[in-house]
PDB file of C-alpha atoms and ligand atoms in Angstrom:
ATOM      1  CA  MET A   1    -166.547-103.035  45.515  1.00 60.00           C
ATOM      2  CA  THR A   2    -165.223-106.505  46.248  1.00 86.00           C
ATOM      3  CA  ILE A   3    -161.864-107.055  47.895  1.00 94.00           C
ATOM      4  CA  PRO A   4    -159.092-109.131  46.310  1.00 98.00           C
ATOM      5  CA  THR A   5    -158.924-112.734  47.476  1.00 98.00           C
ATOM      6  CA  PHE A   6    -155.112-112.970  47.420  1.00 98.00           C
ATOM      7  CA  GLY A   7    -152.749-110.497  49.030  1.00 98.00           C
ATOM      8  CA  VAL A   8    -149.441-110.398  50.829  1.00 98.00           C
ATOM      9  CA  GLY A   9    -149.179-109.867  54.584  1.00 98.00           C
ATOM     10  CA  THR A  10    -146.465-107.824  56.299  1.00 98.00           C
ATOM     11  CA  PHE A  11    -146.839-108.517  60.036  1.00 98.00           C
ATOM     12  CA  ARG A  12    -143.471-108.765  61.841  1.00 97.00           C
ATOM     13  CA  LEU A  13    -141.582-107.541  58.782  1.00 98.00           C
ATOM     14  CA  THR A  14    -139.790-104.182  58.919  1.00 97.00           C
ATOM     15  CA  GLY A  15    -136.975-102.281  57.228  1.00 98.00           C
ATOM     16  CA  GLN A  16    -135.230-103.891  54.282  1.00 98.00           C
ATOM     17  CA  THR A  17    -136.973-107.225  55.017  1.00 98.00           C
ATOM     18  CA  VAL A  18    -140.420-105.802  54.311  1.00 98.00           C
ATOM     19  CA  ILE A  19    -139.162-103.754  51.367  1.00 98.00           C
ATOM     20  CA  ASP A  20    -137.708-106.916  49.808  1.00 98.00           C
ATOM     21  CA  SER A  21    -140.821-108.974  50.569  1.00 98.00           C
ATOM     22  CA  VAL A  22    -143.296-106.463  49.115  1.00 98.00           C
ATOM     23  CA  THR A  23    -141.024-105.762  46.137  1.00 98.00           C
ATOM     24  CA  ALA A  24    -140.802-109.474  45.338  1.00 98.00           C
ATOM     25  CA  ALA A  25    -144.550-109.935  45.833  1.00 98.00           C
ATOM     26  CA  LEU A  26    -145.372-107.111  43.416  1.00 98.00           C
ATOM     27  CA  GLU A  27    -142.894-108.476  40.870  1.00 98.00           C
ATOM     28  CA  LEU A  28    -144.545-111.890  41.164  1.00 98.00           C
ATOM     29  CA  GLY A  29    -148.001-110.468  40.490  1.00 98.00           C
ATOM     30  CA  TYR A  30    -149.490-109.811  43.924  1.00 98.00           C
ATOM     31  CA  ARG A  31    -151.655-106.708  43.765  1.00 98.00           C
ATOM     32  CA  ALA A  32    -152.933-106.489  47.360  1.00 98.00           C
ATOM     33  CA  VAL A  33    -150.795-105.570  50.371  1.00 98.00           C
ATOM     34  CA  ASP A  34    -151.868-105.804  54.015  1.00 99.00           C
ATOM     35  CA  THR A  35    -150.205-103.565  56.593  1.00 99.00           C
ATOM     36  CA  ALA A  36    -151.189-101.869  59.863  1.00 99.00           C
ATOM     37  CA  GLN A  37    -150.196 -98.815  61.881  1.00 98.00           C
ATOM     38  CA  ILE A  38    -148.831-101.039  64.660  1.00 98.00           C
ATOM     39  CA  TYR A  39    -146.563-103.002  62.295  1.00 98.00           C
ATOM     40  CA  GLY A  40    -144.281 -99.963  62.106  1.00 98.00           C
ATOM     41  CA  ASN A  41    -143.661-100.660  58.421  1.00 98.00           C
ATOM     42  CA  GLU A  42    -146.082 -98.401  56.529  1.00 98.00           C
ATOM     43  CA  ALA A  43    -143.248 -96.140  55.322  1.00 98.00           C
ATOM     44  CA  ASP A  44    -141.241 -99.132  54.083  1.00 98.00           C
ATOM     45  CA  VAL A  45    -144.306-100.617  52.406  1.00 98.00           C
ATOM     46  CA  GLY A  46    -144.904 -97.187  50.819  1.00 98.00           C
ATOM     47  CA  LYS A  47    -141.337 -97.115  49.525  1.00 98.00           C
ATOM     48  CA  ALA A  48    -141.598-100.621  48.045  1.00 98.00           C
ATOM     49  CA  ILE A  49    -144.860 -99.703  46.315  1.00 98.00           C
ATOM     50  CA  ALA A  50    -143.499 -96.395  44.990  1.00 98.00           C
ATOM     51  CA  ASP A  51    -140.341 -98.053  43.637  1.00 98.00           C
ATOM     52  CA  SER A  52    -142.282-100.966  42.072  1.00 98.00           C
ATOM     53  CA  GLY A  53    -143.706 -98.922  39.243  1.00 95.00           C
ATOM     54  CA  VAL A  54    -147.081-100.636  39.679  1.00 98.00           C
ATOM     55  CA  ARG A  55    -149.866 -98.122  39.073  1.00 97.00           C
ATOM     56  CA  ARG A  56    -151.763 -97.100  42.171  1.00 97.00           C
ATOM     57  CA  ASP A  57    -155.055 -97.954  40.469  1.00 96.00           C
ATOM     58  CA  ASP A  58    -153.879-101.543  40.040  1.00 97.00           C
ATOM     59  CA  LEU A  59    -153.092-101.968  43.729  1.00 98.00           C
ATOM     60  CA  PHE A  60    -155.218-102.704  46.765  1.00 98.00           C
ATOM     61  CA  VAL A  61    -153.683-101.392  49.971  1.00 98.00           C
ATOM     62  CA  THR A  62    -155.099-102.223  53.392  1.00 99.00           C
ATOM     63  CA  THR A  63    -154.084-100.671  56.692  1.00 99.00           C
ATOM     64  CA  LYS A  64    -155.456-100.995  60.212  1.00 99.00           C
ATOM     65  CA  ILE A  65    -156.041 -98.358  62.847  1.00 98.00           C
ATOM     66  CA  TRP A  66    -154.191 -99.051  66.069  1.00 98.00           C
ATOM     67  CA  THR A  67    -156.063 -98.918  69.392  1.00 98.00           C
ATOM     68  CA  ASP A  68    -154.270 -95.729  70.540  1.00 97.00           C
ATOM     69  CA  ASN A  69    -155.997 -93.895  67.676  1.00 98.00           C
ATOM     70  CA  TYR A  70    -159.597 -94.976  68.285  1.00 98.00           C
ATOM     71  CA  SER A  71    -160.916 -91.676  69.682  1.00 97.00           C
ATOM     72  CA  ARG A  72    -162.925 -89.373  67.420  1.00 96.00           C
ATOM     73  CA  THR A  73    -160.146 -86.754  67.479  1.00 97.00           C
ATOM     74  CA  LYS A  74    -157.332 -89.167  66.660  1.00 98.00           C
ATOM     75  CA  LEU A  75    -158.627 -91.680  64.138  1.00 98.00           C
ATOM     76  CA  VAL A  76    -158.806 -89.508  61.000  1.00 98.00           C
ATOM     77  CA  PRO A  77    -155.476 -87.687  61.666  1.00 98.00           C
ATOM     78  CA  SER A  78    -153.800 -91.054  62.296  1.00 98.00           C
ATOM     79  CA  LEU A  79    -155.083 -92.350  58.958  1.00 99.00           C
ATOM     80  CA  ARG A  80    -153.786 -89.208  57.222  1.00 98.00           C
ATOM     81  CA  GLU A  81    -150.392 -90.007  58.746  1.00 98.00           C
ATOM     82  CA  SER A  82    -150.651 -93.595  57.427  1.00 99.00           C
ATOM     83  CA  LEU A  83    -151.391 -92.231  53.943  1.00 98.00           C
ATOM     84  CA  ARG A  84    -148.347 -89.966  54.161  1.00 98.00           C
ATOM     85  CA  LYS A  85    -146.147 -92.928  55.088  1.00 98.00           C
ATOM     86  CA  LEU A  86    -147.699 -95.119  52.388  1.00 98.00           C
ATOM     87  CA  ARG A  87    -147.216 -92.280  49.852  1.00 98.00           C
ATOM     88  CA  THR A  88    -150.796 -92.394  48.664  1.00 98.00           C
ATOM     89  CA  ASP A  89    -153.906 -90.196  48.737  1.00 98.00           C
ATOM     90  CA  TYR A  90    -156.162 -93.047  49.829  1.00 98.00           C
ATOM     91  CA  VAL A  91    -156.074 -96.639  50.969  1.00 98.00           C
ATOM     92  CA  ASP A  92    -158.449 -99.213  49.551  1.00 98.00           C
ATOM     93  CA  LEU A  93    -159.444-100.637  52.916  1.00 98.00           C
ATOM     94  CA  THR A  94    -159.068 -99.495  56.510  1.00 99.00           C
ATOM     95  CA  LEU A  95    -159.801-101.836  59.390  1.00 99.00           C
ATOM     96  CA  ILE A  96    -160.317-101.405  63.094  1.00 98.00           C
ATOM     97  CA  HIS A  97    -157.479-103.682  64.221  1.00 98.00           C
ATOM     98  CA  TRP A  98    -158.999-105.085  67.441  1.00 98.00           C
ATOM     99  CA  PRO A  99    -162.273-104.392  69.238  1.00 97.00           C
ATOM    100  CA  ALA A 100    -160.128-103.589  72.326  1.00 96.00           C
ATOM    101  CA  PRO A 101    -162.824-103.527  75.001  1.00 89.00           C
ATOM    102  CA  GLY A 102    -160.107-102.815  77.570  1.00 86.00           C
ATOM    103  CA  LYS A 103    -159.034 -99.543  75.914  1.00 90.00           C
ATOM    104  CA  GLY A 104    -161.991 -97.440  77.061  1.00 91.00           C
ATOM    105  CA  ILE A 105    -163.214 -96.086  73.697  1.00 96.00           C
ATOM    106  CA  ALA A 106    -166.771 -97.178  72.917  1.00 96.00           C
ATOM    107  CA  LEU A 107    -167.386 -99.028  69.659  1.00 98.00           C
ATOM    108  CA  PRO A 108    -169.802 -96.413  68.211  1.00 98.00           C
ATOM    109  CA  GLU A 109    -167.132 -93.716  68.581  1.00 98.00           C
ATOM    110  CA  PHE A 110    -164.468 -95.499  66.533  1.00 98.00           C
ATOM    111  CA  MET A 111    -166.892 -96.932  63.980  1.00 98.00           C
ATOM    112  CA  GLU A 112    -168.362 -93.448  63.364  1.00 98.00           C
ATOM    113  CA  ALA A 113    -164.864 -91.993  63.041  1.00 98.00           C
ATOM    114  CA  LEU A 114    -163.978 -94.760  60.556  1.00 98.00           C
ATOM    115  CA  ALA A 115    -167.094 -93.953  58.512  1.00 98.00           C
ATOM    116  CA  GLU A 116    -166.028 -90.288  58.531  1.00 98.00           C
ATOM    117  CA  ALA A 117    -162.627 -91.302  57.148  1.00 98.00           C
ATOM    118  CA  LYS A 118    -164.396 -93.020  54.279  1.00 98.00           C
ATOM    119  CA  ALA A 119    -166.698 -90.052  53.679  1.00 98.00           C
ATOM    120  CA  ALA A 120    -163.599 -87.827  53.533  1.00 98.00           C
ATOM    121  CA  GLY A 121    -162.137 -90.044  50.772  1.00 98.00           C
ATOM    122  CA  LEU A 122    -159.203 -91.304  52.819  1.00 98.00           C
ATOM    123  CA  THR A 123    -160.275 -94.930  52.380  1.00 98.00           C
ATOM    124  CA  ARG A 124    -162.420 -96.572  49.718  1.00 98.00           C
ATOM    125  CA  ARG A 125    -163.816 -99.220  52.048  1.00 98.00           C
ATOM    126  CA  ILE A 126    -163.953 -99.860  55.762  1.00 98.00           C
ATOM    127  CA  GLY A 127    -163.938-103.011  57.826  1.00 98.00           C
ATOM    128  CA  ILE A 128    -163.151-104.696  61.094  1.00 98.00           C
ATOM    129  CA  SER A 129    -160.680-107.232  62.386  1.00 98.00           C
ATOM    130  CA  ASN A 130    -160.866-109.700  65.253  1.00 98.00           C
ATOM    131  CA  PHE A 131    -164.542-108.947  65.891  1.00 98.00           C
ATOM    132  CA  ASN A 132    -166.862-111.628  67.262  1.00 98.00           C
ATOM    133  CA  ILE A 133    -170.532-111.949  66.259  1.00 98.00           C
ATOM    134  CA  ALA A 134    -171.915-109.612  68.924  1.00 98.00           C
ATOM    135  CA  LEU A 135    -169.421-106.848  68.146  1.00 98.00           C
ATOM    136  CA  THR A 136    -169.899-107.252  64.394  1.00 98.00           C
ATOM    137  CA  ARG A 137    -173.637-106.747  64.968  1.00 98.00           C
ATOM    138  CA  GLN A 138    -172.892-103.571  66.929  1.00 98.00           C
ATOM    139  CA  ALA A 139    -170.585-102.328  64.169  1.00 98.00           C
ATOM    140  CA  ILE A 140    -173.321-102.957  61.574  1.00 98.00           C
ATOM    141  CA  ASP A 141    -175.772-101.025  63.746  1.00 98.00           C
ATOM    142  CA  VAL A 142    -173.447 -98.011  63.704  1.00 98.00           C
ATOM    143  CA  VAL A 143    -172.320 -97.833  60.062  1.00 98.00           C
ATOM    144  CA  GLY A 144    -175.097 -99.727  58.315  1.00 96.00           C
ATOM    145  CA  LYS A 145    -175.451-103.077  56.601  1.00 86.00           C
ATOM    146  CA  GLY A 146    -173.321-103.321  53.520  1.00 94.00           C
ATOM    147  CA  GLU A 147    -170.734-100.853  54.772  1.00 98.00           C
ATOM    148  CA  ILE A 148    -168.427-103.420  56.377  1.00 98.00           C
ATOM    149  CA  ALA A 149    -166.332-104.954  53.597  1.00 98.00           C
ATOM    150  CA  THR A 150    -164.611-107.614  55.661  1.00 98.00           C
ATOM    151  CA  ASN A 151    -163.857-109.031  59.083  1.00 98.00           C
ATOM    152  CA  GLN A 152    -160.190-110.054  59.091  1.00 98.00           C
ATOM    153  CA  ILE A 153    -159.808-112.927  61.543  1.00 98.00           C
ATOM    154  CA  GLU A 154    -157.375-115.631  62.488  1.00 98.00           C
ATOM    155  CA  LEU A 155    -158.511-118.645  60.478  1.00 98.00           C
ATOM    156  CA  SER A 156    -156.621-121.782  59.506  1.00 98.00           C
ATOM    157  CA  PRO A 157    -157.374-125.498  59.120  1.00 98.00           C
ATOM    158  CA  TYR A 158    -156.820-125.687  62.896  1.00 98.00           C
ATOM    159  CA  LEU A 159    -159.167-122.758  63.689  1.00 98.00           C
ATOM    160  CA  GLN A 160    -162.102-122.746  61.307  1.00 98.00           C
ATOM    161  CA  ASN A 161    -164.476-120.368  63.117  1.00 98.00           C
ATOM    162  CA  ALA A 162    -167.651-122.157  61.993  1.00 98.00           C
ATOM    163  CA  LYS A 163    -170.130-119.942  63.883  1.00 98.00           C
ATOM    164  CA  LEU A 164    -168.539-116.623  63.042  1.00 98.00           C
ATOM    165  CA  THR A 165    -167.989-117.406  59.351  1.00 98.00           C
ATOM    166  CA  ALA A 166    -171.623-118.555  58.977  1.00 98.00           C
ATOM    167  CA  PHE A 167    -172.793-115.287  60.528  1.00 98.00           C
ATOM    168  CA  LEU A 168    -170.507-113.184  58.313  1.00 98.00           C
ATOM    169  CA  LYS A 169    -171.706-115.006  55.217  1.00 97.00           C
ATOM    170  CA  ALA A 170    -175.313-114.295  56.151  1.00 97.00           C
ATOM    171  CA  GLN A 171    -174.414-110.609  56.572  1.00 97.00           C
ATOM    172  CA  ASP A 172    -172.586-110.528  53.228  1.00 97.00           C
ATOM    173  CA  ILE A 173    -169.328-109.615  54.957  1.00 98.00           C
ATOM    174  CA  MET A 174    -166.221-111.091  53.334  1.00 98.00           C
ATOM    175  CA  VAL A 175    -164.027-113.222  55.572  1.00 98.00           C
ATOM    176  CA  THR A 176    -160.305-112.468  55.386  1.00 98.00           C
ATOM    177  CA  SER A 177    -158.241-115.279  56.848  1.00 98.00           C
ATOM    178  CA  TYR A 178    -155.069-114.207  58.573  1.00 98.00           C
ATOM    179  CA  MET A 179    -152.436-116.724  59.618  1.00 98.00           C
ATOM    180  CA  THR A 180    -153.977-119.282  57.263  1.00 98.00           C
ATOM    181  CA  LEU A 181    -150.783-121.266  57.801  1.00 97.00           C
ATOM    182  CA  ALA A 182    -151.119-120.851  61.602  1.00 95.00           C
ATOM    183  CA  TYR A 183    -147.720-119.177  61.425  1.00 91.00           C
ATOM    184  CA  GLY A 184    -146.236-122.317  59.932  1.00 93.00           C
ATOM    185  CA  LYS A 185    -147.846-124.849  62.312  1.00 95.00           C
ATOM    186  CA  VAL A 186    -150.119-126.466  59.727  1.00 97.00           C
ATOM    187  CA  LEU A 187    -147.159-127.084  57.427  1.00 97.00           C
ATOM    188  CA  HIS A 188    -146.283-130.254  59.366  1.00 96.00           C
ATOM    189  CA  ASP A 189    -149.783-131.710  59.285  1.00 98.00           C
ATOM    190  CA  PRO A 190    -149.847-135.301  57.899  1.00 98.00           C
ATOM    191  CA  VAL A 191    -153.375-135.010  56.427  1.00 98.00           C
ATOM    192  CA  LEU A 192    -152.480-131.824  54.579  1.00 98.00           C
ATOM    193  CA  ARG A 193    -149.231-133.474  53.458  1.00 98.00           C
ATOM    194  CA  GLN A 194    -151.173-136.388  51.964  1.00 98.00           C
ATOM    195  CA  ILE A 195    -153.500-134.040  50.079  1.00 98.00           C
ATOM    196  CA  ALA A 196    -150.502-132.024  48.889  1.00 98.00           C
ATOM    197  CA  ASP A 197    -148.800-135.168  47.589  1.00 98.00           C
ATOM    198  CA  LYS A 198    -151.989-136.228  45.797  1.00 98.00           C
ATOM    199  CA  HIS A 199    -152.065-132.923  43.898  1.00 98.00           C
ATOM    200  CA  GLN A 200    -148.285-132.520  43.606  1.00 98.00           C
ATOM    201  CA  ALA A 201    -148.660-129.301  45.534  1.00 98.00           C
ATOM    202  CA  THR A 202    -147.108-127.853  48.708  1.00 98.00           C
ATOM    203  CA  VAL A 203    -148.829-128.028  52.103  1.00 98.00           C
ATOM    204  CA  ALA A 204    -149.012-124.229  52.182  1.00 98.00           C
ATOM    205  CA  GLN A 205    -150.818-124.263  48.833  1.00 98.00           C
ATOM    206  CA  VAL A 206    -153.317-126.796  50.192  1.00 98.00           C
ATOM    207  CA  ALA A 207    -154.137-124.646  53.231  1.00 98.00           C
ATOM    208  CA  LEU A 208    -154.485-121.518  51.093  1.00 98.00           C
ATOM    209  CA  ALA A 209    -156.540-123.292  48.398  1.00 98.00           C
ATOM    210  CA  TRP A 210    -158.836-124.622  51.130  1.00 98.00           C
ATOM    211  CA  ALA A 211    -159.522-121.088  52.414  1.00 98.00           C
ATOM    212  CA  LEU A 212    -160.012-119.738  48.881  1.00 98.00           C
ATOM    213  CA  ARG A 213    -162.459-122.541  48.053  1.00 98.00           C
ATOM    214  CA  LEU A 214    -164.499-121.535  51.110  1.00 98.00           C
ATOM    215  CA  GLY A 215    -164.715-118.038  49.642  1.00 98.00           C
ATOM    216  CA  TYR A 216    -162.268-116.349  52.005  1.00 98.00           C
ATOM    217  CA  ALA A 217    -159.526-113.870  51.168  1.00 98.00           C
ATOM    218  CA  VAL A 218    -155.981-114.802  52.247  1.00 98.00           C
ATOM    219  CA  ILE A 219    -152.889-112.676  52.972  1.00 98.00           C
ATOM    220  CA  PRO A 220    -149.967-115.042  53.658  1.00 98.00           C
ATOM    221  CA  SER A 221    -146.626-113.408  54.374  1.00 97.00           C
ATOM    222  CA  SER A 222    -143.160-114.631  53.566  1.00 97.00           C
ATOM    223  CA  THR A 223    -139.627-113.352  53.624  1.00 98.00           C
ATOM    224  CA  LYS A 224    -138.715-115.780  50.839  1.00 98.00           C
ATOM    225  CA  ARG A 225    -139.343-115.120  47.182  1.00 98.00           C
ATOM    226  CA  GLU A 226    -139.861-118.816  46.414  1.00 98.00           C
ATOM    227  CA  ASN A 227    -142.548-119.095  49.104  1.00 98.00           C
ATOM    228  CA  LEU A 228    -144.282-115.936  47.865  1.00 98.00           C
ATOM    229  CA  ALA A 229    -144.244-117.404  44.360  1.00 98.00           C
ATOM    230  CA  SER A 230    -145.505-120.852  45.275  1.00 98.00           C
ATOM    231  CA  ASN A 231    -148.172-119.492  47.656  1.00 98.00           C
ATOM    232  CA  LEU A 232    -149.681-117.467  44.817  1.00 98.00           C
ATOM    233  CA  LEU A 233    -150.058-120.656  42.777  1.00 98.00           C
ATOM    234  CA  ALA A 234    -152.589-121.876  45.372  1.00 98.00           C
ATOM    235  CA  ARG A 235    -155.102-120.021  43.189  1.00 98.00           C
ATOM    236  CA  ASP A 236    -154.666-122.762  40.571  1.00 98.00           C
ATOM    237  CA  LEU A 237    -155.045-125.677  42.984  1.00 98.00           C
ATOM    238  CA  HIS A 238    -158.551-127.135  42.991  1.00 98.00           C
ATOM    239  CA  LEU A 239    -159.311-129.310  45.987  1.00 98.00           C
ATOM    240  CA  ASP A 240    -162.045-131.913  45.697  1.00 98.00           C
ATOM    241  CA  LYS A 241    -164.879-132.717  48.107  1.00 98.00           C
ATOM    242  CA  ASP A 242    -162.869-135.435  49.853  1.00 98.00           C
ATOM    243  CA  ASP A 243    -159.970-133.031  50.408  1.00 98.00           C
ATOM    244  CA  MET A 244    -162.320-130.396  51.830  1.00 98.00           C
ATOM    245  CA  ALA A 245    -163.964-132.930  54.154  1.00 98.00           C
ATOM    246  CA  ALA A 246    -160.594-134.187  55.410  1.00 98.00           C
ATOM    247  CA  ILE A 247    -159.451-130.620  56.134  1.00 98.00           C
ATOM    248  CA  ALA A 248    -162.752-129.791  57.856  1.00 98.00           C
ATOM    249  CA  ALA A 249    -161.975-132.609  60.297  1.00 98.00           C
ATOM    250  CA  LEU A 250    -158.707-130.918  61.346  1.00 98.00           C
ATOM    251  CA  GLU A 251    -160.547-128.271  63.417  1.00 98.00           C
ATOM    252  CA  ARG A 252    -159.094-128.062  66.939  1.00 97.00           C
ATOM    253  CA  ASN A 253    -159.788-124.477  68.056  1.00 97.00           C
ATOM    254  CA  GLY A 254    -156.084-123.840  67.538  1.00 97.00           C
ATOM    255  CA  ARG A 255    -155.933-120.143  68.248  1.00 97.00           C
ATOM    256  CA  GLU A 256    -152.483-118.531  68.119  1.00 96.00           C
ATOM    257  CA  VAL A 257    -153.361-114.884  68.797  1.00 97.00           C
ATOM    258  CA  ASN A 258    -155.432-113.788  71.810  1.00 97.00           C
ATOM    259  CA  PRO A 259    -154.113-110.579  73.396  1.00 96.00           C
ATOM    260  CA  ALA A 260    -155.710-109.614  76.737  1.00 95.00           C
ATOM    261  CA  GLY A 261    -157.588-106.306  76.657  1.00 94.00           C
ATOM    262  CA  LEU A 262    -157.754-106.315  72.861  1.00 96.00           C
ATOM    263  CA  ALA A 263    -159.487-109.601  71.978  1.00 97.00           C
ATOM    264  CA  PRO A 264    -163.243-110.163  72.359  1.00 97.00           C
ATOM    265  CA  ASP A 265    -164.932-113.198  73.896  1.00 96.00           C
ATOM    266  CA  TRP A 266    -164.542-115.453  70.877  1.00 97.00           C
ATOM    267  CA  ASP A 267    -167.613-117.270  69.540  1.00 96.00           C
TER     268      ASP A 267
HETATM  269  N1  NAP B   1    -155.605-108.533  61.844  1.00 97.04           N
HETATM  270  C1  NAP B   1    -154.738-109.054  62.669  1.00 97.04           C
HETATM  271  O1  NAP B   1    -154.863-108.926  63.905  1.00 97.04           O
HETATM  272  C2  NAP B   1    -153.613-109.859  62.125  1.00 97.04           C
HETATM  273  C3  NAP B   1    -152.871-110.685  62.985  1.00 97.04           C
HETATM  274  C4  NAP B   1    -151.837-111.439  62.430  1.00 97.04           C
HETATM  275  C5  NAP B   1    -151.570-111.349  61.070  1.00 97.04           C
HETATM  276  N2  NAP B   1    -152.289-110.511  60.272  1.00 97.04           N
HETATM  277  C6  NAP B   1    -151.988-110.359  58.820  1.00 97.04           C
HETATM  278  O2  NAP B   1    -151.992-111.651  58.224  1.00 97.04           O
HETATM  279  C7  NAP B   1    -150.760-111.878  57.565  1.00 97.04           C
HETATM  280  C8  NAP B   1    -150.443-113.365  57.582  1.00 97.04           C
HETATM  281  O3  NAP B   1    -150.149-113.799  58.883  1.00 97.04           O
HETATM  282  P1  NAP B   1    -148.688-114.222  59.348  1.00 97.04           P
HETATM  283  O4  NAP B   1    -147.699-113.573  58.457  1.00 97.04           O
HETATM  284  O5  NAP B   1    -148.580-113.941  60.788  1.00 97.04           O
HETATM  285  O6  NAP B   1    -148.689-115.781  59.271  1.00 97.04           O
HETATM  286  P2  NAP B   1    -148.831-116.877  58.132  1.00 97.04           P
HETATM  287  O7  NAP B   1    -149.094-116.242  56.802  1.00 97.04           O
HETATM  288  O8  NAP B   1    -149.751-117.900  58.682  1.00 97.04           O
HETATM  289  O9  NAP B   1    -147.409-117.516  58.113  1.00 97.04           O
HETATM  290  C9  NAP B   1    -146.251-116.838  57.849  1.00 97.04           C
HETATM  291  C10 NAP B   1    -145.122-117.786  58.194  1.00 97.04           C
HETATM  292  O10 NAP B   1    -145.207-118.906  57.342  1.00 97.04           O
HETATM  293  C11 NAP B   1    -144.005-119.061  56.612  1.00 97.04           C
HETATM  294  N3  NAP B   1    -144.355-119.395  55.238  1.00 97.04           N
HETATM  295  C12 NAP B   1    -145.076-118.670  54.351  1.00 97.04           C
HETATM  296  N4  NAP B   1    -145.237-119.336  53.203  1.00 97.04           N
HETATM  297  C13 NAP B   1    -144.584-120.501  53.352  1.00 97.04           C
HETATM  298  C14 NAP B   1    -144.363-121.615  52.503  1.00 97.04           C
HETATM  299  N5  NAP B   1    -144.859-121.654  51.273  1.00 97.04           N
HETATM  300  N6  NAP B   1    -143.650-122.654  52.994  1.00 97.04           N
HETATM  301  C15 NAP B   1    -143.125-122.632  54.232  1.00 97.04           C
HETATM  302  N7  NAP B   1    -143.297-121.604  55.080  1.00 97.04           N
HETATM  303  C16 NAP B   1    -144.013-120.552  54.641  1.00 97.04           C
HETATM  304  C17 NAP B   1    -143.269-117.753  56.710  1.00 97.04           C
HETATM  305  O11 NAP B   1    -141.894-118.002  56.793  1.00 97.04           O
HETATM  306  P3  NAP B   1    -140.870-117.528  55.649  1.00 97.04           P
HETATM  307  O12 NAP B   1    -140.733-116.053  55.804  1.00 97.04           O
HETATM  308  O13 NAP B   1    -139.642-118.288  56.013  1.00 97.04           O
HETATM  309  O14 NAP B   1    -141.449-117.932  54.330  1.00 97.04           O
HETATM  310  C18 NAP B   1    -143.768-117.193  58.047  1.00 97.04           C
HETATM  311  O15 NAP B   1    -142.962-117.695  59.085  1.00 97.04           O
HETATM  312  C19 NAP B   1    -149.781-110.991  58.341  1.00 97.04           C
HETATM  313  O16 NAP B   1    -148.581-110.779  57.653  1.00 97.04           O
HETATM  314  C20 NAP B   1    -150.619-109.761  58.561  1.00 97.04           C
HETATM  315  O17 NAP B   1    -150.596-108.947  57.400  1.00 97.04           O
HETATM  316  C21 NAP B   1    -153.323-109.786  60.782  1.00 97.04           C
END
């Protein structure tokens, strides 16, 4: 029950843009797609998947429950609505999008409701996103060790999350890195550029290969077919120890996403 290490993200992409992006990704060989209720693009993602001709069994679809749907009465119906939009009977992975301490629904309530969604067959696996160590512990206490497939967190060469990733590894919870490219910021980094030149690779490939080598899953998004294609080739780029050490030194706690009321106290 592992999760794929390479998928395509869809944040900020809607309408024909997301249809084109997911269509191109599936043509290029991506088989995992990351969406969320709040992205407002599940129906478009569903259309792109349906029109692709790729068999459902060969695909790994992830969605995320939005904070408005965290109550026991809303979570499962909201996921059923996501499945309708995505034109599928089940998703492969459903995440709690943010811990959202400011939203007034206690963690045990939404984690139990998420476990119910899995028991009902609506999702093959469950997980969390943007959880710190303390909240991940609480989530484990509710659903049980081994039930949480991943914690999807912002993680890039500029934000390496040493404490949290060590904890997740010890708990056998897969790390999914979102915004591995720090929404494009790392692409101008001179150290990454040097490593890219050494391997005749792109800077984006270096950042993605770094995350993959650390055992993380990645879900980079792009509106451009050539970027989707070259990003996928990061799987063939093997960084050496010196490269990994140089990238480790780029840590600067460079967090891009930190919404008030939704984010936890980061570790
Ligand atoms: N769980 C959460 O709270 C959360 C939060 C944020 C994101 N996510 C997920 O993570 C995914 C990835 O994050 P993201 O899309 O925000 O950021 P990202 O993957 O770090 O970066 C995407 C940006 O990088 C550019 N890009 C991609 N490949 C490139 C390449 N090879 N060369 C140059 N530029 C390139 C894209 O522009 P072009 O379109 O021009 O290529 C886009 O502007 C999202 O789509 C979403 O699915 C989850």
